[in-house]
Coordinates of C-alpha atoms in Angstrom, one line a residue:
Chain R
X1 CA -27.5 32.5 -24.6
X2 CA -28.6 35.9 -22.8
X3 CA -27.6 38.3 -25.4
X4 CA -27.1 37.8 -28.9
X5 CA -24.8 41.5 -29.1
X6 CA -22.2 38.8 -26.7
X7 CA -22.0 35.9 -29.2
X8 CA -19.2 37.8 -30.9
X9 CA -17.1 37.5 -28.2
X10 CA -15.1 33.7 -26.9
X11 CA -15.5 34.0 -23.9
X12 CA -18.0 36.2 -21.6
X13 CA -18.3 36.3 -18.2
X14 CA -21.0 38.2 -16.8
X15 CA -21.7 39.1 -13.2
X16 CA -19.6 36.7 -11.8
X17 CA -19.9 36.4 -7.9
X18 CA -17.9 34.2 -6.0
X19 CA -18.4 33.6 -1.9
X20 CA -16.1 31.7 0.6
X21 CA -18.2 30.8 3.5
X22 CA -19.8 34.3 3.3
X23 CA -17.1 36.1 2.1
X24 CA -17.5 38.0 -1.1
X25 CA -14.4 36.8 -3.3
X26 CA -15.6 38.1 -6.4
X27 CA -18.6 40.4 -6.6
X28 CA -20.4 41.1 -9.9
X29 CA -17.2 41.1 -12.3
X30 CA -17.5 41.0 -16.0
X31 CA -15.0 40.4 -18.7
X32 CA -15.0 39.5 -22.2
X33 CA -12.3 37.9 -24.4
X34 CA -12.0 37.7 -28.0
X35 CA -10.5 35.1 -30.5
X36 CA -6.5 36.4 -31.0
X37 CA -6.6 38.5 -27.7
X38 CA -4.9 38.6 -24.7
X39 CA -6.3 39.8 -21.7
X40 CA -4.1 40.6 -18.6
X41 CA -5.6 40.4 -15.1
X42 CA -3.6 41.8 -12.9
X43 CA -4.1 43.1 -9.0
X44 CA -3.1 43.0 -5.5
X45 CA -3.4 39.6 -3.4
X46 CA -6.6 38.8 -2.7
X47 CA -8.1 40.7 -5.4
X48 CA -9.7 37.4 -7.0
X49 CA -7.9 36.9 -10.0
X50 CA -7.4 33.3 -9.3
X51 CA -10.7 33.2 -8.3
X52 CA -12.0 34.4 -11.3
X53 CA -9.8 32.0 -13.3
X54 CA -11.2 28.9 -10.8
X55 CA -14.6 30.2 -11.8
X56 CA -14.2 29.9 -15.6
X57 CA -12.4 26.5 -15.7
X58 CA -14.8 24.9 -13.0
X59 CA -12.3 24.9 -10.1
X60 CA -14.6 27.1 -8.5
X61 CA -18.8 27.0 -8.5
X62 CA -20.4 30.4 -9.2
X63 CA -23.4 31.5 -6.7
X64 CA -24.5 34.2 -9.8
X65 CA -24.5 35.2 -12.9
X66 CA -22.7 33.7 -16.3
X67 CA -19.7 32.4 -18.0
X68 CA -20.3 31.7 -21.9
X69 CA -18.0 30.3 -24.2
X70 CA -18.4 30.4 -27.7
X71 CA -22.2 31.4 -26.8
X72 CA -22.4 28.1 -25.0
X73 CA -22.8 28.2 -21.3
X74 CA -20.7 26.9 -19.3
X75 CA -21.1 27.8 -15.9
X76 CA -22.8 24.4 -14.6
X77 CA -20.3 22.6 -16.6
X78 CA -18.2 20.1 -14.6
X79 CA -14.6 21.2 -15.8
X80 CA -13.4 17.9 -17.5
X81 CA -16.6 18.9 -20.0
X82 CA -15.0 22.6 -20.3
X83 CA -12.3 21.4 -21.6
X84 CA -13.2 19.1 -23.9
X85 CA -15.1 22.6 -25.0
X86 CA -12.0 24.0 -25.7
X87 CA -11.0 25.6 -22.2
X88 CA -7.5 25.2 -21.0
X89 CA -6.1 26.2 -17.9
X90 CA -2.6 26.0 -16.0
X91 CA -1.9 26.4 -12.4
X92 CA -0.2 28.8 -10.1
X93 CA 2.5 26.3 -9.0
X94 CA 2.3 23.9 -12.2
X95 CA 0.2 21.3 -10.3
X96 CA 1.6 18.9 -13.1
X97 CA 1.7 15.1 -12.6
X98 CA 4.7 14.4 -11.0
X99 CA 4.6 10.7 -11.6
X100 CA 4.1 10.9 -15.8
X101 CA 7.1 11.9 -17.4
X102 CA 7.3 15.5 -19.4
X103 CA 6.3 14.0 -22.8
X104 CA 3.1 12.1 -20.8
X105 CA 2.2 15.1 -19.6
X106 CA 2.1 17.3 -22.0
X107 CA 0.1 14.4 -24.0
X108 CA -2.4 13.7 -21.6
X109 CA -3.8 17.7 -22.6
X110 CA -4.1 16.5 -26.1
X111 CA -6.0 12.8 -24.9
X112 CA -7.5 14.3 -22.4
X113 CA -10.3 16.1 -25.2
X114 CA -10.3 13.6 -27.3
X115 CA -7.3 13.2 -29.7
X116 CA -5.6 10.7 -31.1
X117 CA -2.6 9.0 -29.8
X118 CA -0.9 9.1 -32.7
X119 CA -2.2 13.1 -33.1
X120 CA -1.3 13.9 -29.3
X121 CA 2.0 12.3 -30.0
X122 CA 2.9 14.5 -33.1
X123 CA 1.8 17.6 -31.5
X124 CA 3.7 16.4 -28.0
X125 CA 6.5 16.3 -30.1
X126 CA 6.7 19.5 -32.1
X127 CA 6.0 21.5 -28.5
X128 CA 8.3 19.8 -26.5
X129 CA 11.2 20.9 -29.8
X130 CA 9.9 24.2 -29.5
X131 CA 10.4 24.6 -25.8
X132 CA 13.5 22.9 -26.3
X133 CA 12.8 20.0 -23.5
X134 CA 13.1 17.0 -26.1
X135 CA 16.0 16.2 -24.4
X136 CA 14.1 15.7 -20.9
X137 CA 11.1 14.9 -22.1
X138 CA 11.3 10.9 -20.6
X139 CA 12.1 12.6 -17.0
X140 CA 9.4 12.9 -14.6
X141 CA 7.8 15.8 -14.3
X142 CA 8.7 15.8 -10.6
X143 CA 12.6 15.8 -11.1
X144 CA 12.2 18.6 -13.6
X145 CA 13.5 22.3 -12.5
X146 CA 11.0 25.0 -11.4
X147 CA 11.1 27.1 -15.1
X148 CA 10.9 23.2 -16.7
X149 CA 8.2 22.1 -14.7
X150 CA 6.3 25.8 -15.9
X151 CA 6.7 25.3 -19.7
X152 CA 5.8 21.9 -19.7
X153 CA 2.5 23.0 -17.6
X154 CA 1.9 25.8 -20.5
X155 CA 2.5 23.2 -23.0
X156 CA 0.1 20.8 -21.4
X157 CA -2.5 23.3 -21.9
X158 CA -1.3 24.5 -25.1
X159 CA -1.4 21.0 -27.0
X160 CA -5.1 20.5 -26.7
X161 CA -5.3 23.4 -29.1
X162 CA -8.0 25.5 -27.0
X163 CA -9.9 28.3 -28.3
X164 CA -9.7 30.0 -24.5
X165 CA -6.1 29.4 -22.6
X166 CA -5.8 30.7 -18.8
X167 CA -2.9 30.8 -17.8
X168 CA -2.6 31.0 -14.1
X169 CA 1.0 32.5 -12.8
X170 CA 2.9 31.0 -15.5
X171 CA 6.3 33.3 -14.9
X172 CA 6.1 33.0 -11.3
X173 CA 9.7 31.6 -9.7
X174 CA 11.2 32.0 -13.9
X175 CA 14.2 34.1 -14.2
X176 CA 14.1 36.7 -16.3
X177 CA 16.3 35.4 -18.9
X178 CA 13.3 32.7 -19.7
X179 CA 10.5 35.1 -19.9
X180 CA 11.6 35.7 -23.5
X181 CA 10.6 32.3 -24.7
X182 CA 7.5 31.5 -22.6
X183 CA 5.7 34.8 -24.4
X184 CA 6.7 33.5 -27.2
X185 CA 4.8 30.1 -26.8
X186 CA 2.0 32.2 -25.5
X187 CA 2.1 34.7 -28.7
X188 CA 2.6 31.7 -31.1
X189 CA -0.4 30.0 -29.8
X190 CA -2.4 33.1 -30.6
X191 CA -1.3 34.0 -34.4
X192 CA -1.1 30.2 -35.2
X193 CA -4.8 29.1 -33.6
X194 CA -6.0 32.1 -33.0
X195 CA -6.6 30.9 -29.0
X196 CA -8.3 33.8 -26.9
X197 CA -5.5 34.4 -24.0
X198 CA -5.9 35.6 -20.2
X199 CA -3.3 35.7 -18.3
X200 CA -2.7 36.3 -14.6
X201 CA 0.8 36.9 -13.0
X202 CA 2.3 38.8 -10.1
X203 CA 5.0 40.2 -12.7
X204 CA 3.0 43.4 -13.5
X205 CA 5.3 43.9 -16.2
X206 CA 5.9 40.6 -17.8
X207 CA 1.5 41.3 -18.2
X208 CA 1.4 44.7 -19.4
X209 CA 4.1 43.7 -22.1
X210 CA 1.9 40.7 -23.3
X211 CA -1.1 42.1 -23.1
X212 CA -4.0 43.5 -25.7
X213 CA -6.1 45.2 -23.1
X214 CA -5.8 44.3 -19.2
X215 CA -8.4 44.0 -16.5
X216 CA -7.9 45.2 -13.1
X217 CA -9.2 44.0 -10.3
X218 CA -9.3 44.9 -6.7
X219 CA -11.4 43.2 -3.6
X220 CA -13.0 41.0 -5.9
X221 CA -14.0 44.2 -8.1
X222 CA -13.0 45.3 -11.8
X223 CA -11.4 48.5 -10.5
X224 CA -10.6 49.6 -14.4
X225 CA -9.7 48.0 -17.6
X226 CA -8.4 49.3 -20.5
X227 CA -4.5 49.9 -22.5
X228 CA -1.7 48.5 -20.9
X229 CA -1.0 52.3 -21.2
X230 CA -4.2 53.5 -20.0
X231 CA -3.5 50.6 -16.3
X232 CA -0.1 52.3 -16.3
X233 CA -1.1 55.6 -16.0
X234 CA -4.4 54.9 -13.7
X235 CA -3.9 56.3 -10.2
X236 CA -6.0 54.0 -9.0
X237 CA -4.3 50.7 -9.4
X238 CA -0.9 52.2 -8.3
X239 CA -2.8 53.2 -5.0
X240 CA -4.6 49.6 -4.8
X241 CA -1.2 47.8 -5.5
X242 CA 0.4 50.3 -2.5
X243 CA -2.0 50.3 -0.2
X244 CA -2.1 46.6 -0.1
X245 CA 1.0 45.1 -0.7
X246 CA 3.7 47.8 -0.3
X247 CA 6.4 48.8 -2.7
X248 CA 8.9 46.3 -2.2
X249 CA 6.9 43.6 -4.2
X250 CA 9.4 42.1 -7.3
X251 CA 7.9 43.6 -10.1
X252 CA 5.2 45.6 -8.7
X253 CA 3.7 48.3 -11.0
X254 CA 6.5 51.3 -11.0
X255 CA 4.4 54.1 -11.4
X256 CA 4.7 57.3 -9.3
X257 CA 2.2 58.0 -6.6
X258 CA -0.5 60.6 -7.4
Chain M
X1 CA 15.0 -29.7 -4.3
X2 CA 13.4 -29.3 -1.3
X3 CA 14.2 -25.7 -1.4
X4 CA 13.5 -24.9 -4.7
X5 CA 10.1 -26.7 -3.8
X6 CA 9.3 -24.4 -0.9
X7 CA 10.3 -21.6 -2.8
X8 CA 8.4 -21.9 -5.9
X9 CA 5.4 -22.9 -3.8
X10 CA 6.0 -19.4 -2.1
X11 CA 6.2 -17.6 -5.2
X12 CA 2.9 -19.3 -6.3
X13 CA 0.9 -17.6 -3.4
X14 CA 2.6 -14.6 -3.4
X15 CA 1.6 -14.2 -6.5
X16 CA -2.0 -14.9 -6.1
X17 CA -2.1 -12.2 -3.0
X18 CA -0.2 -10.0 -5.5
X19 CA -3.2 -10.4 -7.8
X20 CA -5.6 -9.1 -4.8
X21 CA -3.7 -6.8 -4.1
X22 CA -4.0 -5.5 -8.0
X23 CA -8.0 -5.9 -7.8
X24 CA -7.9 -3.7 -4.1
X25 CA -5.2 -1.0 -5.5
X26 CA -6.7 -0.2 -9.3
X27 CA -9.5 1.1 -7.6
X28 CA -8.0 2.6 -4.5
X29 CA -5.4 4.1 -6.8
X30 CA -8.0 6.1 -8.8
X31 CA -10.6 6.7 -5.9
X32 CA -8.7 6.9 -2.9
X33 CA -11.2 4.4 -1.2
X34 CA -10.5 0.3 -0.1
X35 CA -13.1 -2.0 -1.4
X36 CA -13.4 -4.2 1.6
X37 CA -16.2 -5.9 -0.4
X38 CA -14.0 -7.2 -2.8
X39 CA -13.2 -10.8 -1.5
X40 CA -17.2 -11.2 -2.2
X41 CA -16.2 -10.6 -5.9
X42 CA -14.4 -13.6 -5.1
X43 CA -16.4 -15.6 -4.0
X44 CA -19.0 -15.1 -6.3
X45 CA -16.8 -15.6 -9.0
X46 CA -16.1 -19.0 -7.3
X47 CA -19.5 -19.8 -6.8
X48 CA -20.0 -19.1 -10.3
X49 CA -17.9 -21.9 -11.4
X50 CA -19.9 -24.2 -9.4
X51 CA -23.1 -23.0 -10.8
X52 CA -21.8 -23.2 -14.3
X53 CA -20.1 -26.9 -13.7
X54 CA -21.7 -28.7 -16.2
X55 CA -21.0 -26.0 -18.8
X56 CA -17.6 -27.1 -20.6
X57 CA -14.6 -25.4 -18.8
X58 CA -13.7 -22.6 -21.4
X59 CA -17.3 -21.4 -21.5
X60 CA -17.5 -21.4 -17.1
X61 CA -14.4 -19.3 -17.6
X62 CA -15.2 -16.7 -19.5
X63 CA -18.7 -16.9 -17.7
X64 CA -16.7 -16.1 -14.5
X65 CA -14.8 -13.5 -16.0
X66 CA -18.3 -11.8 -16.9
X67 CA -19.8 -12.4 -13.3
X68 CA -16.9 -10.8 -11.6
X69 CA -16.2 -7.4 -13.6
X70 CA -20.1 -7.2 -13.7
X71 CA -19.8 -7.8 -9.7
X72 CA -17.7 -5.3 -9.6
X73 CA -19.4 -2.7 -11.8
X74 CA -22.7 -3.7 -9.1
X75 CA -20.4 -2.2 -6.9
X76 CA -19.6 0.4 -8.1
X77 CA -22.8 1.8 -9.1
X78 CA -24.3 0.6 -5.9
X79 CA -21.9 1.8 -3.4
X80 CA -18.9 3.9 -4.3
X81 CA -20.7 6.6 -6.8
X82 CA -23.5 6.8 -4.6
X83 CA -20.9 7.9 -1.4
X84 CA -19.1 10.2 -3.8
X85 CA -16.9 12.7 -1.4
X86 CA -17.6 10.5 1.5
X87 CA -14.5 10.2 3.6
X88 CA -12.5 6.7 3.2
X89 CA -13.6 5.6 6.2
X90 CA -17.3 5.7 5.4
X91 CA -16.2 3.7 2.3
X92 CA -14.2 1.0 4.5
X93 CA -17.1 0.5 6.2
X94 CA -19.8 0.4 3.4
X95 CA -18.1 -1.9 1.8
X96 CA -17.3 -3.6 5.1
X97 CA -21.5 -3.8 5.6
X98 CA -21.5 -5.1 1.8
X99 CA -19.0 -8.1 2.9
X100 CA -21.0 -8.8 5.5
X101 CA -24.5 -9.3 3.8
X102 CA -22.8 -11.1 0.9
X103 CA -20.9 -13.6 3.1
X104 CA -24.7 -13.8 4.6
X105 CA -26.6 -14.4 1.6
X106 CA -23.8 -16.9 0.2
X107 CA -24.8 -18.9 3.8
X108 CA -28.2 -18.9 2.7
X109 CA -28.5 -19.6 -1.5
X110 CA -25.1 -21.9 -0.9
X111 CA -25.2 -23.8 2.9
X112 CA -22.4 -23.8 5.5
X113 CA -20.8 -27.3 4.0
X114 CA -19.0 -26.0 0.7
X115 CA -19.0 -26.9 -2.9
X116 CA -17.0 -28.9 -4.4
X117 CA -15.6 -27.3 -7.8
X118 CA -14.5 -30.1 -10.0
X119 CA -12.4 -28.2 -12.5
X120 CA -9.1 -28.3 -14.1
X121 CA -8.5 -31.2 -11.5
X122 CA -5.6 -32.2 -13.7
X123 CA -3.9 -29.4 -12.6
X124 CA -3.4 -30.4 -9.1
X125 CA -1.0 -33.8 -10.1
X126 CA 2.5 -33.3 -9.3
X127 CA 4.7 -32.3 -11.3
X128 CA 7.5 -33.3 -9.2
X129 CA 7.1 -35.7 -6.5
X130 CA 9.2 -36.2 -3.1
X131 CA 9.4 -34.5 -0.1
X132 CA 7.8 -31.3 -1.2
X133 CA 5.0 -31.5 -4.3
X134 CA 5.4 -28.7 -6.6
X135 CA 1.8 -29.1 -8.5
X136 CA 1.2 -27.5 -12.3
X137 CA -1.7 -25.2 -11.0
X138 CA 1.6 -24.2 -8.6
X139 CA 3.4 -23.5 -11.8
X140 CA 0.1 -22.1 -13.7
X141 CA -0.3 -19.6 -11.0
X142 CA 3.0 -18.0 -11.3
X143 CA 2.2 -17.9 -15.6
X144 CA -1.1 -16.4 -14.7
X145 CA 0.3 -14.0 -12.4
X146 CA 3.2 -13.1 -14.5
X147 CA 0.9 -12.6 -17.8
X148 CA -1.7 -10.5 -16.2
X149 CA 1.1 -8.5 -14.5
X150 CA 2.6 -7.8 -17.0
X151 CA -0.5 -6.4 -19.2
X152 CA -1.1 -4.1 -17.0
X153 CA 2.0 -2.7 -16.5
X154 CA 2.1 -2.3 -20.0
X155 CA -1.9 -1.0 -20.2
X156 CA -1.3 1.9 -17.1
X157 CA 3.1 2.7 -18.9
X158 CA 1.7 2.5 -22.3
X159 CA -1.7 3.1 -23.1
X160 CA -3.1 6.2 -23.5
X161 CA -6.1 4.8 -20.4
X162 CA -3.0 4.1 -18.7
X163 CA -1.9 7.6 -18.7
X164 CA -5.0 8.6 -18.1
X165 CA -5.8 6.8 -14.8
X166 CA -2.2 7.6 -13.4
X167 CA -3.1 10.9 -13.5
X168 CA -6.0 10.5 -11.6
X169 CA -4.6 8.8 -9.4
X170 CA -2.4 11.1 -8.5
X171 CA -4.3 14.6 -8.6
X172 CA -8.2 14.1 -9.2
X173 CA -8.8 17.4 -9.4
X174 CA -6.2 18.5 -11.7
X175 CA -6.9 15.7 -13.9
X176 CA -10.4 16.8 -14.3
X177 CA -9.5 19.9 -15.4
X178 CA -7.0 18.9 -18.0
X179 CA -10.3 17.1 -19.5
X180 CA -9.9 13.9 -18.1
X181 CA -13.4 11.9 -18.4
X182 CA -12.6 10.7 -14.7
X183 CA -16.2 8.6 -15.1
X184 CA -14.6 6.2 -17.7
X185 CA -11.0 6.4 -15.9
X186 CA -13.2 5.2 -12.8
X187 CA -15.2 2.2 -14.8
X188 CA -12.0 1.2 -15.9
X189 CA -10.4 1.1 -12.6
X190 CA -13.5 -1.5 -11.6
X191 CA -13.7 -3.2 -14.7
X192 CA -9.4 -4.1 -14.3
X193 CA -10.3 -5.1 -10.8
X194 CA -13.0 -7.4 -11.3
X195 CA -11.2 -9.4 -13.9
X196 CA -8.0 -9.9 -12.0
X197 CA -10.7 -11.1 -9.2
X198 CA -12.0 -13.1 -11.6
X199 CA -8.6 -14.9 -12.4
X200 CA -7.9 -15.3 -8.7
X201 CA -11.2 -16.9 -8.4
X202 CA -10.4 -19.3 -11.3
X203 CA -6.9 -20.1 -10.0
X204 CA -7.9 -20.6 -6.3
X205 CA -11.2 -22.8 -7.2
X206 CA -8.5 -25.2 -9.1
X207 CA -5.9 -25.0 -6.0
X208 CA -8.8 -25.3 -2.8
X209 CA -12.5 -27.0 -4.9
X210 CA -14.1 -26.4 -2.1
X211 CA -15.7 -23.0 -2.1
X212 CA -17.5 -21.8 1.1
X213 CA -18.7 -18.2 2.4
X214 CA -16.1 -17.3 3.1
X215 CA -13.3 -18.7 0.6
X216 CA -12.7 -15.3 -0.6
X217 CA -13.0 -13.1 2.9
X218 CA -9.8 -15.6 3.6
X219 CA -7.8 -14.5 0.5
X220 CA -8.7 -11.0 0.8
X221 CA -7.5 -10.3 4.3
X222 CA -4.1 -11.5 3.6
X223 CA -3.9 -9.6 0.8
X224 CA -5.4 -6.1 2.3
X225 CA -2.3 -6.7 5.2
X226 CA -0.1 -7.2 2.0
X227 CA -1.2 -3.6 0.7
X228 CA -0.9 -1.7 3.9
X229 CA 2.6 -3.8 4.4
X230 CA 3.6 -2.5 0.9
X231 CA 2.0 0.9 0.9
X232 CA -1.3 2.0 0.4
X233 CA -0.8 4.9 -2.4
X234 CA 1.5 2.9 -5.0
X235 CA -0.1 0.3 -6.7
X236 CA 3.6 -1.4 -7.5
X237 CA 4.4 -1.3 -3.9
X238 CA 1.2 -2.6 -3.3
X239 CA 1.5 -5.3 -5.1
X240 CA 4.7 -6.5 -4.1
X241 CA 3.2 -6.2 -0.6
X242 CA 0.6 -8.8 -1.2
X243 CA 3.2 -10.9 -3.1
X244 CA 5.2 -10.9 -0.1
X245 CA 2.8 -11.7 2.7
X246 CA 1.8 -14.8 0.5
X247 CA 5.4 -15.5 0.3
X248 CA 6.0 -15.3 3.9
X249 CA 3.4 -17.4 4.9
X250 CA 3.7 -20.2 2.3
X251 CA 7.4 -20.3 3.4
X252 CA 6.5 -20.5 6.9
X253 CA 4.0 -23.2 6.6
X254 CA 6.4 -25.2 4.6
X255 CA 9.3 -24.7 7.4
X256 CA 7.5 -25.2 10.5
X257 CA 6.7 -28.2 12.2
X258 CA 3.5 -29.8 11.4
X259 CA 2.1 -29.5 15.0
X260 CA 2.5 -26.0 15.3
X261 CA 1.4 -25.1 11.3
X262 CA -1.5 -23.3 13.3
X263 CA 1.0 -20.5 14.1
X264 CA 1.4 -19.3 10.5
X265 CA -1.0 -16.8 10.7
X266 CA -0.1 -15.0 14.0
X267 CA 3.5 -15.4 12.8
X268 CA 2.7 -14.0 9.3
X269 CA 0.6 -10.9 10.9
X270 CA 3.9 -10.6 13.9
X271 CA 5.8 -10.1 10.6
X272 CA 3.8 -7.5 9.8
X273 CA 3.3 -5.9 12.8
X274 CA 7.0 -5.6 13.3
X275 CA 7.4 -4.1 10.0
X276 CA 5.0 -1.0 10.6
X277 CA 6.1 -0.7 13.9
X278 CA 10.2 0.1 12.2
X279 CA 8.4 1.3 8.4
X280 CA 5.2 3.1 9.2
X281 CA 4.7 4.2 5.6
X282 CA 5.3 0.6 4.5
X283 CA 8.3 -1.6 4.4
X284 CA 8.8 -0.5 0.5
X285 CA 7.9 3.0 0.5
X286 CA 10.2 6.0 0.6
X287 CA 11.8 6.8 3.7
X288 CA 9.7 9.7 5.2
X289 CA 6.9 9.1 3.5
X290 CA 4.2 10.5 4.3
X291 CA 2.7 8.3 7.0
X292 CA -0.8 10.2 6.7
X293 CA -1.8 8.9 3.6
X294 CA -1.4 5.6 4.2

């Protein structure tokens, strides 16, 4: 532990630099996340918020500073040990395992960090009612549609009850019509557990409306952070978002240029 | 009743390869690496038997049981973690360079000649007689197959390890990050491996008492063709690959004439050849599979 003003905080990451082979992917970024919060990241491609999300669950080493959870830290943690510390993660395309069926999936999260059959079972169950996949839960994963194959990778992470959930691109390729439910599940696992949430997508407004506070970042920088209102209004991220990937991005922050 | 004999004698060896093929493709499945070395497991398992002959036949058993999955552990420790992240083919031929210095030191503790394992010999009376012999250890080896089989299909569809080392073995990484202890998932693999080597070292002792250096560097190569025959990445295909090279060349040992029995092998490994030349992937994976993986 560095500071003891941080240990109020779930999760801190301090510092945080990330190089590729020389190349600065993240440089110096810090973030904090409380219990019951959720944290957008949001930026243009490239700007390291997968990076930064590789960083905290282990998918990616550090070369400096530090990423504490719960006051613990974690940074030289492999990532099976993270979560079994109560760090979940999904991935940008699902990754799930397209071999295990739905209801195996989503139960390997809960046996995965130590529960019970019988408890990862129960919990499989009530998740894969509330997502309304019961009915395809014996299917494998692989012959599941895209939006399927997305809840049941939330829900995966989500049944191992974290106290930190990073969710990596979880609307990407949904329609808009199932947005509704999968903030739901993302909401419900924050009043019910109280699980600290950040969450990354290319759908700048499916973040903003989820959000508590949101974190920009920009060549591997925190370019502002603040209100969804406050990285609505910013100048700054409508020009970074412009500059870099042009207007005609689905979803891409509608804010007029300065 | 010829027929039936030929083919339940078939069956029999295919059976036993399919049982290699189990002990190669647990741990390739979770590790993505061939444990050449694994016919030594074999072997030693055998040679265990022979040490532990005047034990009674329960106790030499379970003894062997304890040798191999403690074998295999050995190697584990010894070889595979230390060339974490290698590439496969460093692995192929570490364990390669293990096969070869076992097989050595088995020359050395054991002698050229053979030992003769007295066990079970009731096992190899006919049950049948006539033109083709259909033995119980024939008829043992099908049980033994079928049980063990069977266990693990129901450990890797049912169990919560089961689940566990399917994932690995089909995304490491991801696996890892769910929270998958991939450590234990790994031990298991070798643990599962040595004691189906341990019960094709039982069952061929009974069938061929004499066990030399290289009794199971015989077993194992037929088997490994099995694998690649079946495909590599799927254990079930894998299996059923070893079960039928066994097949194929029990069936044409039994067919041929006796003067030219010495073909089997070249026409068993033909058989083979022709297959990957038409199935690259394997002659039971997917059509367009992907070839590199193999």
């Amino acid at each position: 532990m560095s500071e003891g003003a941080d240990d109020r905080h779930l999760l801190v990451c301090q510092e945080v630099t990330v190089a590729f082979a020389g190349l600065r992917a993240l440089n110096a970024v810090s973030l904090t996340l409380d219990r019951a919060e959720i944290v957008g990241l949001i930026g243009p491609n490239g700007a390291g918020k997968t990076t930064l999300v590789n960083a905290m669950s282990g998918f990616a080493q550090i070369d400096h500073g530090s990423i504490q959870l719960a006051g613990t830290e974690i940074s030289a943690l492999p990532p099976e040990r993270r979560a079994q510390l109560g760090l979940a993660r999904t991935f940008q395309h699902g990754r799930l395992f397209g071999d295990l069926s739905a209801r195996e999936n989503v139960e390997l999260g809960a046996v995965a960090v130590g529960c019970s059959a019988r408890e990862a079972r129960r919990r499989t169950h009530a998740l894969l009612e509330e997502i309304g996949l019961l009915a395809l839960a014996a299917s494998p994963a692989s012959e599941l549609s895209h939006g399927d194959q997305q809840r049941v990778s939330v829900a995966r992470a989500v049944v191992a009850e974290p106290a930190v959930l990073l969710l990596d691109e979880p609307a990407a390729g949904l329609p808009a019509e199932s947005l509704g439910d999968l903030s739901s599940l993302v909401q419900h696992a924050r009043s019910a557990r109280g699980t600290g949430i950040v969450v990354i997508d290319h759908n700048v407004e499916f973040v903003l409306g989820l959000s508590d506070r949101v974190v920009v970042l920009d060549h591997g920088e925190v370019l502002t952070e603040g209100s969804p209102a406050h990285v609505r209004n910013h100048a700054g991220v409508a020009a970074a978002y412009f500059g870099t990937i042009g207007t005609d991005e689905p979803g891409a922050l509608r804010v007029p240029a300065p | 009743m010829t027929v039936v004999g030929y083919l339940v004698n078939a069956i029999s060896l295919g059976a036993l390869y399919a049982l290699i093929a189990v002990s190669v493709g647990l741990v390739f499945g979770v590790l993505r690496q061939i444990n050449l070395a694994q016919g030594e497991v074999i072997t030693f398992g055998a040679y265990s038997l022979w040490l532990m002959r005047t034990l009674p036949t329960w106790l030499a058993i379970v003894l062997c049981f304890g040798v191999c999955i403690a074998a295999s552990l050995l190697l584990q420790v010894a070889v595979f973690r230390p060339l974490r992240g290698a590439s496969p083919l460093t692995t192929l031929i570490a364990t390669f360079g293990v096969s070869y210095g076992l097989e050595a030191l088995w020359l050395i503790v054991f002698g050229p000649s053979g030992n003769t394992v007295s066990m079970l010999t009731n096992l190899n009376l006919t049950v049948v007689g006539g033109t083709v012999a259909l033995r119980w250890i024939t008829l043992v080896e099908i049980g033994a197959a079928a049980v063990l089989l069977s266990g693990l299909l129901y450990l890797l569809f049912r169990s919560s390890l089961g689940m566990r080392m399917r994932a690995t073995a089909e995304d490491l990484r991801a696996a890892r990050l769910v929270g998958v202890r991939i450590g234990r998932v790994v031990t298991w693999a070798f643990v599962l491996s040595g004691a189906s080597a341990a019960v094709v070292a039982v069952l061929a002792t009974v069938q061929t008492p004499l066990v030399t250096p290289t009794f199971g560097l015989n077993l194992i190569i037929f088997a490994l063709v099995g694998v690649v025959l079946g495909g590599l990445d799927h254990l079930g295909r894998a299996t059923a690959g070893g079960f039928i090279v066994g097949f194929v060349n029990s069936l044409l040992g039994s067919v041929l004439p006796e003067q030219q029995l010495v073909y089997v092998t070249s026409l068993t490994f033909l058989f083979v050849v022709i297959v990957l030349m038409v199935r690259p992937a394997g002659l039971l994976a997917p059509r367009g599979a992907n070839v590199e993986r193999v």
